[in-house]
Short mmCIF file of C-alpha atoms in Angstrom, two decimals:
data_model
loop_
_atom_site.label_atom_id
_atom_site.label_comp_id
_atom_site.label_asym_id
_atom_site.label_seq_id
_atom_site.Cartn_x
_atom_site.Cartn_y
_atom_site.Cartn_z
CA UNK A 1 54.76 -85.46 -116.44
CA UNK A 2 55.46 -84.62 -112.85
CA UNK A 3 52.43 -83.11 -111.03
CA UNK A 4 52.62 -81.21 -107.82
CA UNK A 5 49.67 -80.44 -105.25
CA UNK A 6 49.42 -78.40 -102.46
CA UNK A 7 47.18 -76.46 -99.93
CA UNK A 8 48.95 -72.91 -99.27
CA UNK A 9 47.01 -71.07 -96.66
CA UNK A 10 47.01 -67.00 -96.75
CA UNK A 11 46.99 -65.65 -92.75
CA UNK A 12 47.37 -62.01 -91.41
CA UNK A 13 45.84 -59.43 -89.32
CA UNK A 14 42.20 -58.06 -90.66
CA UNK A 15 42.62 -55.55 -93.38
CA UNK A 16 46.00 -56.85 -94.98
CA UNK A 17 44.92 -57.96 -98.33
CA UNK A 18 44.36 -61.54 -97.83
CA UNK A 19 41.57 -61.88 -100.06
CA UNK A 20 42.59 -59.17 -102.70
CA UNK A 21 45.29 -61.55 -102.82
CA UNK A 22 43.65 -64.75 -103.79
CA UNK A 23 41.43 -63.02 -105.93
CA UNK A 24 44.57 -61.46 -107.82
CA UNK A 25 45.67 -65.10 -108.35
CA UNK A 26 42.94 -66.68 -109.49
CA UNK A 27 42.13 -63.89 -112.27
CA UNK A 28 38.23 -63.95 -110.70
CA UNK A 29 36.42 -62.98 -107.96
CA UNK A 30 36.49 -66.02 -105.28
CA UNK A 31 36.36 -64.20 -102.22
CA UNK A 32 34.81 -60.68 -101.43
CA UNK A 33 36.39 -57.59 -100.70
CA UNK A 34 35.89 -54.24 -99.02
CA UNK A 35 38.18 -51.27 -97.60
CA UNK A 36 36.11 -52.79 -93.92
CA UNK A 37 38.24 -54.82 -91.83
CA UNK A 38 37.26 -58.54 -91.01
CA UNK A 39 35.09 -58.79 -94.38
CA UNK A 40 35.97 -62.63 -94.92
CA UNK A 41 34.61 -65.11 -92.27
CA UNK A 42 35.08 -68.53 -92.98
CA UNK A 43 37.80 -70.28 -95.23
CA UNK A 44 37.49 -70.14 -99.24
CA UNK A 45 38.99 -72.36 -101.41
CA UNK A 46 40.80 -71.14 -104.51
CA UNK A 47 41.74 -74.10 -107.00
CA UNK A 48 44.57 -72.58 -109.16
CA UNK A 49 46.61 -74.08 -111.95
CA UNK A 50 50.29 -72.80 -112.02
CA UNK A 51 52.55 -74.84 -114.42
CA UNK A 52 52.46 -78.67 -113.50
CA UNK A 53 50.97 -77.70 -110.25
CA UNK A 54 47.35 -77.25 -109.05
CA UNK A 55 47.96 -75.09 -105.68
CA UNK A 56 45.09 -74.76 -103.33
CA UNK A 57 44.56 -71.44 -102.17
CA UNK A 58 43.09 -71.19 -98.64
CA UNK A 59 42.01 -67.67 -98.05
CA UNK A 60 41.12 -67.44 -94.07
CA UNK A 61 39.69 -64.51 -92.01
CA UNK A 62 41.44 -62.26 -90.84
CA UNK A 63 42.97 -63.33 -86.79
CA UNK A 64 42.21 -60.86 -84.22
CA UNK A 65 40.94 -61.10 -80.38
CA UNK A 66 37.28 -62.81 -80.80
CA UNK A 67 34.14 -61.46 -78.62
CA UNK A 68 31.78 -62.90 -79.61
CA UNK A 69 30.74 -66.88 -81.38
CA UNK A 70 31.34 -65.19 -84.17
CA UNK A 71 34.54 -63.92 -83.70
CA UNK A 72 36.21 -67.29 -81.88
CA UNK A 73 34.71 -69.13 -84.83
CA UNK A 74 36.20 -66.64 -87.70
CA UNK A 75 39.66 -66.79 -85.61
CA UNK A 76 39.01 -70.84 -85.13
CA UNK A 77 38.99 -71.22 -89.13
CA UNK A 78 41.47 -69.14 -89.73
CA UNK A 79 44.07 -71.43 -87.77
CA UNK A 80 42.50 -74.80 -88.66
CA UNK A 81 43.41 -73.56 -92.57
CA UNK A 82 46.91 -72.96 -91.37
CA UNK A 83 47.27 -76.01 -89.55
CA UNK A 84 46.33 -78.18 -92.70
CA UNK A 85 48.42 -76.00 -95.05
CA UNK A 86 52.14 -77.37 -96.94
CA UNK A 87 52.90 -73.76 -97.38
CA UNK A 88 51.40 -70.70 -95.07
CA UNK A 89 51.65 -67.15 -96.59
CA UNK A 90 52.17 -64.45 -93.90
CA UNK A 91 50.10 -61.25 -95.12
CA UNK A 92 51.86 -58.39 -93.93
CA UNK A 93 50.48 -55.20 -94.59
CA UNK A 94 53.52 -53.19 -94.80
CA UNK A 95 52.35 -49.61 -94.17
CA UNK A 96 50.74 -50.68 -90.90
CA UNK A 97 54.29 -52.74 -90.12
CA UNK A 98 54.37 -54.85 -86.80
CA UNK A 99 51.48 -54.04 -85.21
CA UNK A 100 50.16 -56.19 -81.61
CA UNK A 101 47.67 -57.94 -83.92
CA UNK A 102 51.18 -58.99 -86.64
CA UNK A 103 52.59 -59.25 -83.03
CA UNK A 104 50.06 -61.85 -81.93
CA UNK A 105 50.03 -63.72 -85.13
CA UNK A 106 53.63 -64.17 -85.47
CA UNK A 107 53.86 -65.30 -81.80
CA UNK A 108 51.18 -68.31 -82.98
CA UNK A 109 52.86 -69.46 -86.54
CA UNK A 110 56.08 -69.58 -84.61
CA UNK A 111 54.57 -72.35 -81.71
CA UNK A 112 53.28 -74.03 -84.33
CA UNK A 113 56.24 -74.87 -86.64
CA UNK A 114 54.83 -74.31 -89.61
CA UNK A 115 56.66 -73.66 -93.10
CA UNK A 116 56.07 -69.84 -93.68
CA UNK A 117 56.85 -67.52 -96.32
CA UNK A 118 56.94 -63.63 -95.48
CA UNK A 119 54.74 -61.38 -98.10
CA UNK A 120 54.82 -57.64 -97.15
CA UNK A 121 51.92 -56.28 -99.21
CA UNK A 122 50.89 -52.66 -100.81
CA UNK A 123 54.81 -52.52 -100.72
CA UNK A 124 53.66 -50.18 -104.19
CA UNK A 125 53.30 -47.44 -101.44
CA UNK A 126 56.60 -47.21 -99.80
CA UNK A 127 59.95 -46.80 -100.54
CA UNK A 128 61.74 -49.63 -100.16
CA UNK A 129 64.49 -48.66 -98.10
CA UNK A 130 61.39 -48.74 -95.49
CA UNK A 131 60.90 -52.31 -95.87
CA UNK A 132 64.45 -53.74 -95.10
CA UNK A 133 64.04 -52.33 -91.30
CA UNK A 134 60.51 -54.27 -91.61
CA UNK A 135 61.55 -57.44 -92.74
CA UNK A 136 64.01 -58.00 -90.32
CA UNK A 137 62.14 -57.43 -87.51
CA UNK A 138 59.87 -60.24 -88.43
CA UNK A 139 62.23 -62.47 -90.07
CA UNK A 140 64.13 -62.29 -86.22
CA UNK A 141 60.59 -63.33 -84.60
CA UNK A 142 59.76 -66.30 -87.30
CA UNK A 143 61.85 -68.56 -88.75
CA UNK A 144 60.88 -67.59 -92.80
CA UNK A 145 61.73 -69.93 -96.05
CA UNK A 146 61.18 -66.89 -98.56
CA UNK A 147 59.89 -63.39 -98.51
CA UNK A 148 58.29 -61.24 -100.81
CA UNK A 149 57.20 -58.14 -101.38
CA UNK A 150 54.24 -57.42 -103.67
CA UNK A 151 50.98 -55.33 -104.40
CA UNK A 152 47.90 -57.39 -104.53
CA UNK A 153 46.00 -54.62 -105.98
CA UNK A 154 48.24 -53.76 -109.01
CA UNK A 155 49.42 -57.09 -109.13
CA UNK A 156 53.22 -56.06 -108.65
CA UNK A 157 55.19 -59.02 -107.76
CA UNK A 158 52.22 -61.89 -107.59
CA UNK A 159 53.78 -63.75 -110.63
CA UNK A 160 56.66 -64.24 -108.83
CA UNK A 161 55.63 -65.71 -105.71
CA UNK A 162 52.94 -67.58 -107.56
CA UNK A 163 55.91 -69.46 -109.57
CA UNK A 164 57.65 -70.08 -107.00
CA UNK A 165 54.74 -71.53 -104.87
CA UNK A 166 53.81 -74.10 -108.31
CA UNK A 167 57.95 -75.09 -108.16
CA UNK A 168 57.80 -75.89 -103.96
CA UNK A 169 54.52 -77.61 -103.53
CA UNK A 170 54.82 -81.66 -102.90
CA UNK A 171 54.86 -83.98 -105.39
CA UNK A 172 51.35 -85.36 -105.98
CA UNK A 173 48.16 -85.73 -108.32
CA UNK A 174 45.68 -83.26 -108.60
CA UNK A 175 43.08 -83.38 -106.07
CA UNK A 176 40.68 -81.05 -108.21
CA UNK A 177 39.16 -81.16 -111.72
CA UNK A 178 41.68 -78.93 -113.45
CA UNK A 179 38.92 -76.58 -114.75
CA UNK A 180 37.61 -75.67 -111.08
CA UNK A 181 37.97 -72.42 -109.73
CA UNK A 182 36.72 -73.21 -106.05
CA UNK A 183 34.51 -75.59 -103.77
CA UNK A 184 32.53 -72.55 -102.60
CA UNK A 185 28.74 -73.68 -103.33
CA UNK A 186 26.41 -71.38 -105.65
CA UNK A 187 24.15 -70.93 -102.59
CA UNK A 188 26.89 -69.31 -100.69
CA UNK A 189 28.62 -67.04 -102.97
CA UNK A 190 25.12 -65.90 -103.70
CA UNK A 191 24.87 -64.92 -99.95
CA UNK A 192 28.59 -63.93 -99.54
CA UNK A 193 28.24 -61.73 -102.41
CA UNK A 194 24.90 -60.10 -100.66
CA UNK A 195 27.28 -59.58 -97.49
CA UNK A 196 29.82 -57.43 -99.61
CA UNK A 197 27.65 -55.09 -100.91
CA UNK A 198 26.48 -54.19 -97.55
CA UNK A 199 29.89 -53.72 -96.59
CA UNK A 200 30.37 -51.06 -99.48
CA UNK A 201 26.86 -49.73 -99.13
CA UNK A 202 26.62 -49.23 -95.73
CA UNK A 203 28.75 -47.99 -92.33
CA UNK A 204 29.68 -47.92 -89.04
CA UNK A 205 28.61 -50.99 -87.37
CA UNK A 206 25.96 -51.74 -89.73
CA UNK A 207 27.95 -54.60 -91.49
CA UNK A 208 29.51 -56.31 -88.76
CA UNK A 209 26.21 -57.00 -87.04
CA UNK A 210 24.53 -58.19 -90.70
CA UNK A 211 24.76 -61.64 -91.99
CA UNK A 212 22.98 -63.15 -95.22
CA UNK A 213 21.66 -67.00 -95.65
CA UNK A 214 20.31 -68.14 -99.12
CA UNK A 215 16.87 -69.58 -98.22
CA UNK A 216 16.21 -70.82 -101.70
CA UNK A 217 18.33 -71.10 -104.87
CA UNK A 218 15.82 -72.77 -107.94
CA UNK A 219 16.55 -73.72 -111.25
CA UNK A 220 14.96 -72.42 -113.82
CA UNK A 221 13.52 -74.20 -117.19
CA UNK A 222 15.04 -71.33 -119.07
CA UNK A 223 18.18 -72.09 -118.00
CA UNK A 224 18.02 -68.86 -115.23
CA UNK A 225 18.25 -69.10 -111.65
CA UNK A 226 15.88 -67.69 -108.37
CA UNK A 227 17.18 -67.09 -105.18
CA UNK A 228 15.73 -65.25 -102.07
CA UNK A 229 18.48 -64.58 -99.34
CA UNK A 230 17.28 -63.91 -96.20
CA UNK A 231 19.66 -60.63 -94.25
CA UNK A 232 19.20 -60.96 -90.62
CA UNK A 233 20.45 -57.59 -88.54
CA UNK A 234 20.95 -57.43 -85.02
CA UNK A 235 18.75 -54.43 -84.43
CA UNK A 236 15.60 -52.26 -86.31
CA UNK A 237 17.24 -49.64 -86.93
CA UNK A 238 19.98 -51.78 -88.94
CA UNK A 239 16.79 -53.03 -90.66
CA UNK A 240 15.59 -49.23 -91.27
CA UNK A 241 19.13 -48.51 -92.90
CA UNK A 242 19.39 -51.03 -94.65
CA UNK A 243 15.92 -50.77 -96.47
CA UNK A 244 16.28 -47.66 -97.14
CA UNK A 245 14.18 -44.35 -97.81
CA UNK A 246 11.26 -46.22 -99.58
CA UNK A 247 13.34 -49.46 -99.90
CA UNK A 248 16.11 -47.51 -101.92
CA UNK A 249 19.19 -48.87 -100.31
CA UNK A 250 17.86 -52.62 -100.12
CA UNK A 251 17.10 -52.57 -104.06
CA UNK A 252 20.53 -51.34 -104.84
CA UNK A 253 22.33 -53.91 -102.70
CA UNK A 254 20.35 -56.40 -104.60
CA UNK A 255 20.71 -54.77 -108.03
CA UNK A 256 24.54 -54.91 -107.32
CA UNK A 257 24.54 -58.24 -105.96
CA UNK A 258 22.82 -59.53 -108.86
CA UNK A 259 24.99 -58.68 -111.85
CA UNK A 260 28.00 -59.84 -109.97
CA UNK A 261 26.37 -62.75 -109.18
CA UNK A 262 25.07 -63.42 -112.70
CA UNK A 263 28.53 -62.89 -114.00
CA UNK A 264 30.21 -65.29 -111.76
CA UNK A 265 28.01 -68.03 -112.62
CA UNK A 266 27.22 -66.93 -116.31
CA UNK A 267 23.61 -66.94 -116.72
CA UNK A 268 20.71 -64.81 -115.83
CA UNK A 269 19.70 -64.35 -111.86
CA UNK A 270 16.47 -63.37 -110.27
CA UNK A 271 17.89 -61.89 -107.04
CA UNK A 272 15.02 -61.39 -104.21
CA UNK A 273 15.89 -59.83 -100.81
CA UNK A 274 14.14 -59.92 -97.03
CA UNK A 275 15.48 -58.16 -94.22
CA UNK A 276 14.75 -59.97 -90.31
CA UNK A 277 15.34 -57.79 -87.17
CA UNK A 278 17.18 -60.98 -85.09
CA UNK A 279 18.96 -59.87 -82.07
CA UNK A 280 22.00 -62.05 -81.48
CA UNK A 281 22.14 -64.33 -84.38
CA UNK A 282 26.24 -63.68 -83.57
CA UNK A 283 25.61 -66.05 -80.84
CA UNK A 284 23.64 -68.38 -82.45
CA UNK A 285 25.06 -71.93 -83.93
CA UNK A 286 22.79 -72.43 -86.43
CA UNK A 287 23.49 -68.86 -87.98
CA UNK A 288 27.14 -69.56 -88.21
CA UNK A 289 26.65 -73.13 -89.60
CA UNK A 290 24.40 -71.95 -92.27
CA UNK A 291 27.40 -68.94 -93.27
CA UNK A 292 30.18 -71.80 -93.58
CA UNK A 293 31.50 -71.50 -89.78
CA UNK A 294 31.83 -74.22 -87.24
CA UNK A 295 30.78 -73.92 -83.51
CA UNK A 296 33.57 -72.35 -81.64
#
């Protein structure tokens, strides 16, 4: 039997769907999600079996102009994923169309001569007489193999560009067990899935200056699992918000966290949570090393 392997890297602007994508895919969680822009910041590896094909699904943040470490890191992964892909899927979100940041991203994938594939997403939204006008205009910036237009969030059109992704990856064995799912370690999708709930718990800037480290992740003899994740904020009155009115807010990102946690690895978790006021951990090395990012 022929076998075919490939890395196929998902880029866009913040916001497009990148992630919903790659979740959609992989029939699981693998990567979180929230309405926020610039949720994902580091690469995540989704191992998916398609046919005689094990594709390697490298969701990236989402490129934009970087302030801080933390931004020119999350932009820094995003291209290195790109740059080591077979196949790179462009994430357009098509009710925003070609905006600077498509502009900017477009302008990059075409110095760099990589084989792309157009996907306008949440095309469930529009009519498609809207999209031709759309297409164009980027297919006459980038050279594009293939495009497609689907909804990550119904699932409209996935199966499609899924098949045809297993058909045009190289020739090649498997590079994963065929029953893995991703090489994201427990320890951070315990702390990544900490991060999303304050990102749908929480607002304004509150989430963007809040990053989570697991400090501890112990085996239990019953089989169950304890983990203390340490969230470090950027100023006290992040820390007051997220706490909470008598620690109200801080037990339900952790009650959350926990059953989503505990169903993702399929056993019981004992989720603990500690908040540190640490101004400019964005700027720090060690803080972005210890969330997956390298030194940018």
């Amino acid at each position: 039997m022929t076998t075919r392997c490939g890395f196929v890297a998902i880029v866009g602007a913040p916001n497009a769907g990148k992630s919903t994508l790659l979740n959609r895919m992989a029939g699981t969680k693998l990567s979180i999600v929230s309405p926020k822009a610039q949720t994902t910041r580091f690469r995540v590896l989704g191992i998916l079996m398609r046919n005689n094909a094990q594709m390697l699904l490298v969701d990236t943040p989402g490129i934009f102009r970087p302030r801080r470490m933390l931004d020119r890191a999350m932009v820094a992964a995003a291209w290195t994923g790109a740059e080591d892909a077979d196949i790179t899927l462009l994430i357009v979100d098509a009710r925003a169309g070609l905006t600077e940041a498509v502009r900017e991203i477009v302008s990059q994938l075409a110095q760099r001569n990589r084989r792309v594939w157009l996907v306008l997403n949440k095309t469930d939204l529009m009519k498609r007489d809207a999209l031709l006008p759309l297409t164009a205009e980027l297919s006459g910036l980038l050279p594009v193999e293939h495009v497609f237009m689907i909804s990550a969030r119904s699932g409209q059109g996935v199966d499609d560009l899924m098949d045809r992704m297993a058909a045009e990856l190289p020739v090649g064995p498997y590079l994963y067990p065929e029953d893995d799912l991703t090489d994201l370690p427990d320890r951070l999708l315990a702390a990544e899935l900490v991060r999303e709930q304050i990102f749908l718990q929480t607002h304004e800037e509150v989430p963007y200056a809040a990053t989570a480290e697991t400090e501890s992740f112990q085996e239990r003899p019953d089989g169950s699992v304890r983990i203390e994740v340490t969230i470090y904020v950027a100023r006290a009155s992040h820390k007051a918000i997220l706490i909470g009115e008598r620690g109200s807010r801080i037990r339900s990102i952790g009650e959350r966290a926990r059953k989503e946690l505990a169903r993702l690895l399929d056993r019981p978790c004992h989720l603990f949570l500690n908040v540190k006021e640490r101004s400019g951990w964005d700027e720090e090395r060690a803080r972005l090393r210890a969330i997956g990012l390298d030194d940018a």
